[in-house]
mmCIF file with all atom_site columns, C-alpha atoms and ligand atoms in Angstrom:
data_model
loop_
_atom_site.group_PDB
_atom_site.id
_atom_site.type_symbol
_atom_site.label_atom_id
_atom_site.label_alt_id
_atom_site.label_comp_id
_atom_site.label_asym_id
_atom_site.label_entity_id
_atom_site.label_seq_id
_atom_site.pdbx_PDB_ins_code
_atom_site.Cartn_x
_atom_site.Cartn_y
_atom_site.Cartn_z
_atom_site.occupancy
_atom_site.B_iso_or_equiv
_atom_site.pdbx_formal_charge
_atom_site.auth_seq_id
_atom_site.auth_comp_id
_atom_site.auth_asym_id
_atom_site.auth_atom_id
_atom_site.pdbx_PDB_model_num
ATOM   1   C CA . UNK A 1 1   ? 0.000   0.000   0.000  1.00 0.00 ? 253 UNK A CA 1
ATOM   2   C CA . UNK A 1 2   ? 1.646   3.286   -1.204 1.00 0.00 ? 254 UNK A CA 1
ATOM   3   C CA . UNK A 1 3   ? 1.412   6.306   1.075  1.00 0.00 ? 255 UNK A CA 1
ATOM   4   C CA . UNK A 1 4   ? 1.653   9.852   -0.671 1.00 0.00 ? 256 UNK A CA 1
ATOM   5   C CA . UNK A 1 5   ? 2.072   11.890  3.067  1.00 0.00 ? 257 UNK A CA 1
ATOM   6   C CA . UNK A 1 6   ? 4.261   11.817  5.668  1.00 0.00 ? 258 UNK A CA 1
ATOM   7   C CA . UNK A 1 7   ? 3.330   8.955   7.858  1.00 0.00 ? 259 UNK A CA 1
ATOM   8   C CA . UNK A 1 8   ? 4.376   11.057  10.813 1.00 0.00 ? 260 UNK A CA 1
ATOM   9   C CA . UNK A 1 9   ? 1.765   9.459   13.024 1.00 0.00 ? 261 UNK A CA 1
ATOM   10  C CA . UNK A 1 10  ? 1.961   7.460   16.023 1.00 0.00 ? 262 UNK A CA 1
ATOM   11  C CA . UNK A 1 11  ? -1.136  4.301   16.462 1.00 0.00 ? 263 UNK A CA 1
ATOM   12  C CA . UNK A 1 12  ? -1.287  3.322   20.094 1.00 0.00 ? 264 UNK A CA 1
ATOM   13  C CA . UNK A 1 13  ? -3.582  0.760   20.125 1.00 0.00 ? 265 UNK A CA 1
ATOM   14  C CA . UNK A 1 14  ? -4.308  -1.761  23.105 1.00 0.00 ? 266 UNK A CA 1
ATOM   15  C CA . UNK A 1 15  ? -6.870  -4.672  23.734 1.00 0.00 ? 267 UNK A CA 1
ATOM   16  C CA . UNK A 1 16  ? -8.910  -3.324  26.340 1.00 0.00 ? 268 UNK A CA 1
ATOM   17  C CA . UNK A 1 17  ? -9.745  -0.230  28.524 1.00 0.00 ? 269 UNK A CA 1
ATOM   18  C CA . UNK A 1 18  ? -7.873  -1.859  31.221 1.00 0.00 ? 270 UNK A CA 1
ATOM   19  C CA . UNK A 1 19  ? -4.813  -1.886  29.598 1.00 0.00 ? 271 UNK A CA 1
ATOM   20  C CA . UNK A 1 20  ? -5.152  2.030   29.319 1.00 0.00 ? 272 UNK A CA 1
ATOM   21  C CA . UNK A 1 21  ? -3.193  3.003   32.830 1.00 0.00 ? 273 UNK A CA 1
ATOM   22  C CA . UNK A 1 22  ? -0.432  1.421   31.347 1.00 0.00 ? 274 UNK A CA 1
ATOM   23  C CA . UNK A 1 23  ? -0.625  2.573   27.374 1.00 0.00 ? 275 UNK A CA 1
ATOM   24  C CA . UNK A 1 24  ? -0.893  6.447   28.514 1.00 0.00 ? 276 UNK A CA 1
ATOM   25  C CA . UNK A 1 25  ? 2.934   6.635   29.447 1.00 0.00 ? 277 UNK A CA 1
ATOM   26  C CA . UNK A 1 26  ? 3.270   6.242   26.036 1.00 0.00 ? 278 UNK A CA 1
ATOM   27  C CA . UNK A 1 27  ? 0.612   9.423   24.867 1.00 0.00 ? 279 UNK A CA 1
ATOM   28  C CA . UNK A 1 28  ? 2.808   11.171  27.823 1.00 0.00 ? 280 UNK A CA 1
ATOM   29  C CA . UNK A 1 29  ? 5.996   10.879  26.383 1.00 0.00 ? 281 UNK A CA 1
ATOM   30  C CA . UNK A 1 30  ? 4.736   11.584  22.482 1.00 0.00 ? 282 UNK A CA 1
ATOM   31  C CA . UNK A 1 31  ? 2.763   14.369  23.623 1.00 0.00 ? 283 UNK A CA 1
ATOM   32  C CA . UNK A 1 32  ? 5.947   16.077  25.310 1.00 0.00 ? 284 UNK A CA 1
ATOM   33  C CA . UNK A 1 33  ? 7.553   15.330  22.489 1.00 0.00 ? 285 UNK A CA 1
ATOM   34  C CA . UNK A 1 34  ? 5.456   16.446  20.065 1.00 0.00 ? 286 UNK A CA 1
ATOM   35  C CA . UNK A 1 35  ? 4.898   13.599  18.468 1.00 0.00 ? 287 UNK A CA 1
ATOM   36  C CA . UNK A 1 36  ? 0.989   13.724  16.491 1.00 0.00 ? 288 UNK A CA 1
ATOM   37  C CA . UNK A 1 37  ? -0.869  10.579  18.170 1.00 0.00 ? 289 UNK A CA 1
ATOM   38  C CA . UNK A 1 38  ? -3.987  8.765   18.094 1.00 0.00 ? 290 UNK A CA 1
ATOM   39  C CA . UNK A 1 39  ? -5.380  6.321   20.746 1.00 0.00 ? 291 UNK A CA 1
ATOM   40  C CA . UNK A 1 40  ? -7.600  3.197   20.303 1.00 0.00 ? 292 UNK A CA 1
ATOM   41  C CA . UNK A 1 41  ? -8.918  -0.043  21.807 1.00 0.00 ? 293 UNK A CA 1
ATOM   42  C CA . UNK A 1 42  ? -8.502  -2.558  19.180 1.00 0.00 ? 294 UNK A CA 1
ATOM   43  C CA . UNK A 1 43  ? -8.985  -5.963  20.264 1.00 0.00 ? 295 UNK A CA 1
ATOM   44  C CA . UNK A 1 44  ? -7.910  -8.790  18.092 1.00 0.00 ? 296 UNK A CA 1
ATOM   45  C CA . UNK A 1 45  ? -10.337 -11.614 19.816 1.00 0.00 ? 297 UNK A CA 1
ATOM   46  C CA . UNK A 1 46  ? -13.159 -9.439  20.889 1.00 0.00 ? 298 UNK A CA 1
ATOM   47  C CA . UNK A 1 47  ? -12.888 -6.778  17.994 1.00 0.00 ? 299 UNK A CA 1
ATOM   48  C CA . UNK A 1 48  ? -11.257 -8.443  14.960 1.00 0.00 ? 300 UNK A CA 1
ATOM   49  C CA . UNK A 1 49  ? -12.959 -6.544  12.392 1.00 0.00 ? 301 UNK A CA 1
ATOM   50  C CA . UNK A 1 50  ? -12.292 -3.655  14.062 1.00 0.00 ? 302 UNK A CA 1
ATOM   51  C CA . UNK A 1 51  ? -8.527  -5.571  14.061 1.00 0.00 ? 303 UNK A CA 1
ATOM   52  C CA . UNK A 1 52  ? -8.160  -5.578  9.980  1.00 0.00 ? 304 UNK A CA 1
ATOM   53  C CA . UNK A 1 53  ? -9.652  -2.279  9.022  1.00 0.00 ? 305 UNK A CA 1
ATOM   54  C CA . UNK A 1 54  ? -7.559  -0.295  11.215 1.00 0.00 ? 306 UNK A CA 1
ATOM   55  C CA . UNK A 1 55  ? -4.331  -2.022  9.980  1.00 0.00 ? 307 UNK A CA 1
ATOM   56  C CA . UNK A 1 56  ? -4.975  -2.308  6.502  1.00 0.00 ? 308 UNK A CA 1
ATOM   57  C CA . UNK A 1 57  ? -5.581  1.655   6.737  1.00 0.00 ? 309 UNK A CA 1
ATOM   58  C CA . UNK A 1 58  ? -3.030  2.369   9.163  1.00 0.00 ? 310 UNK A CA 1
ATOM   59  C CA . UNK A 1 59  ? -0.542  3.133   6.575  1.00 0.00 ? 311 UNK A CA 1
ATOM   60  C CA . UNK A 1 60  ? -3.157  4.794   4.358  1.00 0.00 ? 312 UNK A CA 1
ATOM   61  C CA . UNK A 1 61  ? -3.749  6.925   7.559  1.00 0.00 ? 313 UNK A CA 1
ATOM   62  C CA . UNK A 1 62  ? -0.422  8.510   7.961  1.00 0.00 ? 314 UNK A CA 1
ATOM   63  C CA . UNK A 1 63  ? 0.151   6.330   10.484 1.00 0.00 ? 315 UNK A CA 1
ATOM   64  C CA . UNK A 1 64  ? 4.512   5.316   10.472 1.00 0.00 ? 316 UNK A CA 1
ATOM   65  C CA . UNK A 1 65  ? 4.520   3.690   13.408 1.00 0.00 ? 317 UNK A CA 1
ATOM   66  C CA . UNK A 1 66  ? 2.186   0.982   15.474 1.00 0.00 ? 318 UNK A CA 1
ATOM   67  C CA . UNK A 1 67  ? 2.564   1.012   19.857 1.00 0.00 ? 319 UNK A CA 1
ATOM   68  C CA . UNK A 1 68  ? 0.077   -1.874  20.201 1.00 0.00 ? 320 UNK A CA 1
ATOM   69  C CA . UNK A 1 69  ? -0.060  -2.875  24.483 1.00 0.00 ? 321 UNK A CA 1
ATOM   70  C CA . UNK A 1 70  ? -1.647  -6.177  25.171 1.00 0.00 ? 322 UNK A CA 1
ATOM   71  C CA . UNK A 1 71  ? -1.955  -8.857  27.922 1.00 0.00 ? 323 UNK A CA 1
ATOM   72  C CA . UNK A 1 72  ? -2.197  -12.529 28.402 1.00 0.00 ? 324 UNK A CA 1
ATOM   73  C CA . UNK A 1 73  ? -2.301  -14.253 25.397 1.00 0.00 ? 325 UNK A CA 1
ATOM   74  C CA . UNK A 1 74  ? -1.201  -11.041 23.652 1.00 0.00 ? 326 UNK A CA 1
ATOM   75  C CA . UNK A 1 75  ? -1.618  -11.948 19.815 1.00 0.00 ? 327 UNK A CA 1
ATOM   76  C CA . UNK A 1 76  ? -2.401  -8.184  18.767 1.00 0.00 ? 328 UNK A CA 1
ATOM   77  C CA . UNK A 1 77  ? 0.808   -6.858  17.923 1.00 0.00 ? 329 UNK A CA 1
ATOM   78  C CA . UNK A 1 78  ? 1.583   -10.021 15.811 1.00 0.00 ? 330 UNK A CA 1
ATOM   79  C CA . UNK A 1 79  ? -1.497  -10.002 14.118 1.00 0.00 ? 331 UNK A CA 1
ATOM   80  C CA . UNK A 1 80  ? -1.635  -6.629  13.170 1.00 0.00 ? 332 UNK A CA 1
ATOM   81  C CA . UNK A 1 81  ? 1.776   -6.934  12.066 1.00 0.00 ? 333 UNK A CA 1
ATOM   82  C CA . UNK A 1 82  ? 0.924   -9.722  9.529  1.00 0.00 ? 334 UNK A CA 1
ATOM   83  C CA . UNK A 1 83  ? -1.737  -7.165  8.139  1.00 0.00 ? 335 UNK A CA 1
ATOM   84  C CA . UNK A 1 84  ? 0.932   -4.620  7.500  1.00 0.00 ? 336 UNK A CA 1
ATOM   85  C CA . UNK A 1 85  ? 4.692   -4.214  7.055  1.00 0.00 ? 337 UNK A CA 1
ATOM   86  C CA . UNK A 1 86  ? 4.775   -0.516  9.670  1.00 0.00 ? 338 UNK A CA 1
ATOM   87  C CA . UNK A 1 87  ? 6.953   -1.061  12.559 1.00 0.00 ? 339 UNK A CA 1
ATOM   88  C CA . UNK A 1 88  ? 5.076   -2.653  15.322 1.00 0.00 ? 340 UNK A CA 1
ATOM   89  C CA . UNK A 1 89  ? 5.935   -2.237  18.625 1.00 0.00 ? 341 UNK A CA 1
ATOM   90  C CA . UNK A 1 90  ? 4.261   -4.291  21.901 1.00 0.00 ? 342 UNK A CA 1
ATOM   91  C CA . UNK A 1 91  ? 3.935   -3.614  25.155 1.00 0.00 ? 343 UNK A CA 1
ATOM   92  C CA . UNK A 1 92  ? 3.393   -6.757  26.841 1.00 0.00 ? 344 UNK A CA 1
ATOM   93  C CA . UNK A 1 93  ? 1.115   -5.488  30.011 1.00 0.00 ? 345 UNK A CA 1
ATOM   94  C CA . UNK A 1 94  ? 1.699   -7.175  33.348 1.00 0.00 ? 346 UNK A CA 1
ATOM   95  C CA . UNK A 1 95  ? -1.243  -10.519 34.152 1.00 0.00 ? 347 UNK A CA 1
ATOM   96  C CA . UNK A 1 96  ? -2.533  -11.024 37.451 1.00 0.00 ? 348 UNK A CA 1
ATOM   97  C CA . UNK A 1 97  ? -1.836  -14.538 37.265 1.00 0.00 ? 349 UNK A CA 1
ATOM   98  C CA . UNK A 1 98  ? 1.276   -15.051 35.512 1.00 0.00 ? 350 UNK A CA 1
ATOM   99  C CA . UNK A 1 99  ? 2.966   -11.220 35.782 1.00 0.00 ? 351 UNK A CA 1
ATOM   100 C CA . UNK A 1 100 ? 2.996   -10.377 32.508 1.00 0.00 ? 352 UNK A CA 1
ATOM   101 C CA . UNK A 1 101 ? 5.456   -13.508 31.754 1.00 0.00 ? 353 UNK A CA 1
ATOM   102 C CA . UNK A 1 102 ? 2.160   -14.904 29.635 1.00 0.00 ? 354 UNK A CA 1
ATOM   103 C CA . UNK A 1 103 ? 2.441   -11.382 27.336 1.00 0.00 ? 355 UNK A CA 1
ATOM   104 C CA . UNK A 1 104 ? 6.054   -10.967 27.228 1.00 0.00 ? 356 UNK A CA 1
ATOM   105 C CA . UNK A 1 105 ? 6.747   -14.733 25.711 1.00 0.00 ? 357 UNK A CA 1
ATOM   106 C CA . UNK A 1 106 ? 3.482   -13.782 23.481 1.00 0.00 ? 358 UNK A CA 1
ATOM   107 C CA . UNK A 1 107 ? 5.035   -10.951 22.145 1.00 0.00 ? 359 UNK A CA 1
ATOM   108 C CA . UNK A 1 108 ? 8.837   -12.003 21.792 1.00 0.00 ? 360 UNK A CA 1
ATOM   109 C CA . UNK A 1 109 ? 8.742   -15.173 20.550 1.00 0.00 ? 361 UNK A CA 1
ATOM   110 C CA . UNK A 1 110 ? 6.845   -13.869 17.263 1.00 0.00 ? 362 UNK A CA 1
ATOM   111 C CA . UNK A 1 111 ? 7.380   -16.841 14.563 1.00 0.00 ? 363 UNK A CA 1
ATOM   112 C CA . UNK A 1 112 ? 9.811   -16.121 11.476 1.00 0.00 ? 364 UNK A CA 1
ATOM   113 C CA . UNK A 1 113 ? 8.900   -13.685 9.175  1.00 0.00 ? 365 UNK A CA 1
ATOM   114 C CA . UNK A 1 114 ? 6.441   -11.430 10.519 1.00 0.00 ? 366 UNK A CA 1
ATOM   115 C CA . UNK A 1 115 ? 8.520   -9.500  13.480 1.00 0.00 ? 367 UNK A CA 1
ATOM   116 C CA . UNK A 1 116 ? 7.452   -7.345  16.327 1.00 0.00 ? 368 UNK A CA 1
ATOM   117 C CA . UNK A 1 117 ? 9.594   -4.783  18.334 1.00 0.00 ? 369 UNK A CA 1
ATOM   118 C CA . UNK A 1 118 ? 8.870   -6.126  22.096 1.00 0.00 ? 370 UNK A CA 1
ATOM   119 C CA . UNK A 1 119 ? 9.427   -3.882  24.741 1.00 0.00 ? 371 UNK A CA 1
ATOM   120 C CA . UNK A 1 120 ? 9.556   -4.294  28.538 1.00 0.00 ? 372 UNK A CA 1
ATOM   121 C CA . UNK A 1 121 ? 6.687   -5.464  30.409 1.00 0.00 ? 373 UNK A CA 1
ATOM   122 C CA . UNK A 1 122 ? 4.628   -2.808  31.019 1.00 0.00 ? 374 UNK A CA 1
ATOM   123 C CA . UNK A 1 123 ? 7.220   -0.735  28.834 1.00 0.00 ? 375 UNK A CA 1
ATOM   124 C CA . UNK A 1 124 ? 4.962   1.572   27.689 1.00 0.00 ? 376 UNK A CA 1
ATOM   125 C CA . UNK A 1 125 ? 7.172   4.764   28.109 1.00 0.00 ? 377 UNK A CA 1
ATOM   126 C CA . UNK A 1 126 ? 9.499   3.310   26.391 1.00 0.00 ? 378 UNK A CA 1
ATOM   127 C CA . UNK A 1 127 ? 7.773   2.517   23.215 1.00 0.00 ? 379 UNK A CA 1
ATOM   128 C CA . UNK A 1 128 ? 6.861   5.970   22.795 1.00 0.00 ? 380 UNK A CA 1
ATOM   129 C CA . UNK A 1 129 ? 10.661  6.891   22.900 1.00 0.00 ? 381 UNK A CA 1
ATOM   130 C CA . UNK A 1 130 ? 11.287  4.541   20.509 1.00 0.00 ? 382 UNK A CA 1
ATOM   131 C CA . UNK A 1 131 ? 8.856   5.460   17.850 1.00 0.00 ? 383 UNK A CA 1
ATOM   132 C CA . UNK A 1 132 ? 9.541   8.627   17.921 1.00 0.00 ? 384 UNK A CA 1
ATOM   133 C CA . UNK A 1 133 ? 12.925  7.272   17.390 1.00 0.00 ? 385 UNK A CA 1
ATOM   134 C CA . UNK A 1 134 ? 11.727  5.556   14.624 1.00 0.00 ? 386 UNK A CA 1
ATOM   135 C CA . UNK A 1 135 ? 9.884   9.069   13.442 1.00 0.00 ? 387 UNK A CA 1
ATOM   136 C CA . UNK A 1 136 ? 12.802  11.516  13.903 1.00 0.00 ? 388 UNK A CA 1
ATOM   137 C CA . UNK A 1 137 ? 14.435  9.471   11.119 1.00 0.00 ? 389 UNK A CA 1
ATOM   138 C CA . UNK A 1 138 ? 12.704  11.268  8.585  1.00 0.00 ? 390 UNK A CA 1
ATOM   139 C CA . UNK A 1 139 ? 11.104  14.454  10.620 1.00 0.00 ? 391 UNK A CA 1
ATOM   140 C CA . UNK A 1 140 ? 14.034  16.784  12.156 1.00 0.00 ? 392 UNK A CA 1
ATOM   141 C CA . UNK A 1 141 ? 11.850  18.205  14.642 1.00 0.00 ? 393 UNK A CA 1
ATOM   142 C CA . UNK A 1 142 ? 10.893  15.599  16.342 1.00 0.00 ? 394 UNK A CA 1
ATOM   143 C CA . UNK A 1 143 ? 14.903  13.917  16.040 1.00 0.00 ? 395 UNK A CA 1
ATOM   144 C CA . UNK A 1 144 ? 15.826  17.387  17.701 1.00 0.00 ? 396 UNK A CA 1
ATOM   145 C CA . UNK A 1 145 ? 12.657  17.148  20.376 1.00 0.00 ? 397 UNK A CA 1
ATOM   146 C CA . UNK A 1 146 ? 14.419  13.712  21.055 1.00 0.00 ? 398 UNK A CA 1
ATOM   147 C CA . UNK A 1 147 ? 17.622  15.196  21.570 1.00 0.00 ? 399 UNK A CA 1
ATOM   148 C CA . UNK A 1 148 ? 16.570  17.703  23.731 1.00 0.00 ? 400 UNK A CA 1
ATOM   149 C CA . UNK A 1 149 ? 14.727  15.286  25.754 1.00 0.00 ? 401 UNK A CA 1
ATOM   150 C CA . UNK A 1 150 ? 18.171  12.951  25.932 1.00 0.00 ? 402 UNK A CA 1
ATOM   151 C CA . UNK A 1 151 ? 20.313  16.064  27.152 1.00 0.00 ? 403 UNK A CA 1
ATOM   152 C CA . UNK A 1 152 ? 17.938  17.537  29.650 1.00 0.00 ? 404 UNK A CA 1
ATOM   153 C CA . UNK A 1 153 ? 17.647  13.965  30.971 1.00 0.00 ? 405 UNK A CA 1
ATOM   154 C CA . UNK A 1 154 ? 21.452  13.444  31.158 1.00 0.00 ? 406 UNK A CA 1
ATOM   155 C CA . UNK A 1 155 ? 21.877  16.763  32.803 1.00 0.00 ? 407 UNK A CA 1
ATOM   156 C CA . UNK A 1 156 ? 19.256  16.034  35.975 1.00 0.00 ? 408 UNK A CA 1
ATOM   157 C CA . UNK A 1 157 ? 21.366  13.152  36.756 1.00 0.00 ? 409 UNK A CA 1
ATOM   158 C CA . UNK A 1 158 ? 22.945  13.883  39.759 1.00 0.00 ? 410 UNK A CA 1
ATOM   159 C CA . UNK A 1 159 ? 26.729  12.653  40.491 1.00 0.00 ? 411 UNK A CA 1
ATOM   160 C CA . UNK A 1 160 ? 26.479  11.715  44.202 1.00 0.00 ? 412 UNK A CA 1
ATOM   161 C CA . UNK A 1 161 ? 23.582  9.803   45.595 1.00 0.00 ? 413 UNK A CA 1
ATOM   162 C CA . UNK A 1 162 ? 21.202  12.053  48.252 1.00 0.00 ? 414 UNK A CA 1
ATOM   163 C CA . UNK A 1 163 ? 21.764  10.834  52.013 1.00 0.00 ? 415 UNK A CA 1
HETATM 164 C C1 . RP5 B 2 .   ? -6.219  -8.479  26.562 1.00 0.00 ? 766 RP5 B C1 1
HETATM 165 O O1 . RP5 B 2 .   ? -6.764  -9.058  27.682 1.00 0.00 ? 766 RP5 B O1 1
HETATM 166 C C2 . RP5 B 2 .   ? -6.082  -7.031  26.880 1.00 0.00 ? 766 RP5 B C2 1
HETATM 167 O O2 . RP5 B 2 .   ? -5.004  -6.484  26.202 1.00 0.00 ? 766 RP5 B O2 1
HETATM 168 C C3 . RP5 B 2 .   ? -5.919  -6.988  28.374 1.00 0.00 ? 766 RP5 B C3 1
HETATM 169 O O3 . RP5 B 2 .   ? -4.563  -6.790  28.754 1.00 0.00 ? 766 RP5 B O3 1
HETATM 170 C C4 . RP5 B 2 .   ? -6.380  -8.350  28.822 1.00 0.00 ? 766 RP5 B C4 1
HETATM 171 C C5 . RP5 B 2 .   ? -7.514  -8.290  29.822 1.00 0.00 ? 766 RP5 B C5 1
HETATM 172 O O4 . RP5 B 2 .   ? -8.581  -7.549  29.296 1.00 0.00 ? 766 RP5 B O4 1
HETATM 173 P P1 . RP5 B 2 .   ? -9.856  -7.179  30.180 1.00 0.00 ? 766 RP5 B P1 1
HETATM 174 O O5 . RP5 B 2 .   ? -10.469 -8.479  30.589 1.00 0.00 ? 766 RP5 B O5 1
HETATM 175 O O6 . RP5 B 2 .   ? -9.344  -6.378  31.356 1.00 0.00 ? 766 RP5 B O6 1
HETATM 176 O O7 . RP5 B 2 .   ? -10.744 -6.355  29.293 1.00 0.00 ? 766 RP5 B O7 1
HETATM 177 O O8 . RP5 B 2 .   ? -7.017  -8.659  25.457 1.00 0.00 ? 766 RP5 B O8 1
#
């Protein structure tokens, strides 16, 4: 699918509501960045229509980049990824039962040819640094928003610990 815009766009998507306390460290970090964002519940077992239209129009949508958090048996990363060839990056989002192991092995161990980016477990922050990572490559405002970000952070790290 051929884009004729910038896809200078940022999809985080997640399976449920619940997973939203998590997801918006991500919309934190791309807002302060200035990164343009959008944020839905897509659900690949309880939605899956929902599922196909919004990746076979993410790219279509100026989307360039996919955050997709998920939990338990966390197939929607991977499955949107086999609808379209944007970067896709999960957040596997902590279980009650099994701690978020259940997502994270989900996630990572993504069969040959259609790959995911996995963060951390509940690495939502994270994934918005690295799409707009991912973004900066081709839009110099947000590389140098990045930058910033990096020195300021550097810079408010003190040498000596408080006593
Ligand atoms: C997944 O099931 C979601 O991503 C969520 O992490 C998990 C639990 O969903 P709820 O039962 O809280 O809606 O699809």
């Amino acid at each position: 699918m051929k884009s004729n815009k910038l896809n200078n766009k940022v999809a985080i998507i997640m399976g449920s509501q619940s997973d939203y306390p998590i997801m918006k460290d991500c919309e934190k970090i791309l807002k302060l960045l200035k990164v343009k964002h959008q944020t839905l519940i897509v659900s690949a077992h309880r939605t899956p229509k929902r599922m196909f239209r919004f990746a076979e129009t993410a790219e279509k949508n100026g989307f360039g980049v996919i955050v997709s958090g998920a939990g338990g048996a966390a197939h929607l990363p991977g499955m949107v990824a086999s609808l379209t060839t944007l970067p896709v990056l999960g957040v596997p989002i902590e279980t009650k039962k099994l701690k978020g192991l259940d997502s994270l092995l989900s996630m990572v161990q993504m069969p040959k040819a259609v790959p995911i980016g996995c963060l951390a477990i509940d690495g939502a922050f994270n994934a918005g640094l690295l799409a707009a990572s991912i973004i900066g490559n081709f839009d110099s405002k947000i590389k140098s928003n990045l930058e910033k970000w990096r020195r300021l952070q550097t810079q408010s790290i003190k040498k000596k610990p408080k006593r």
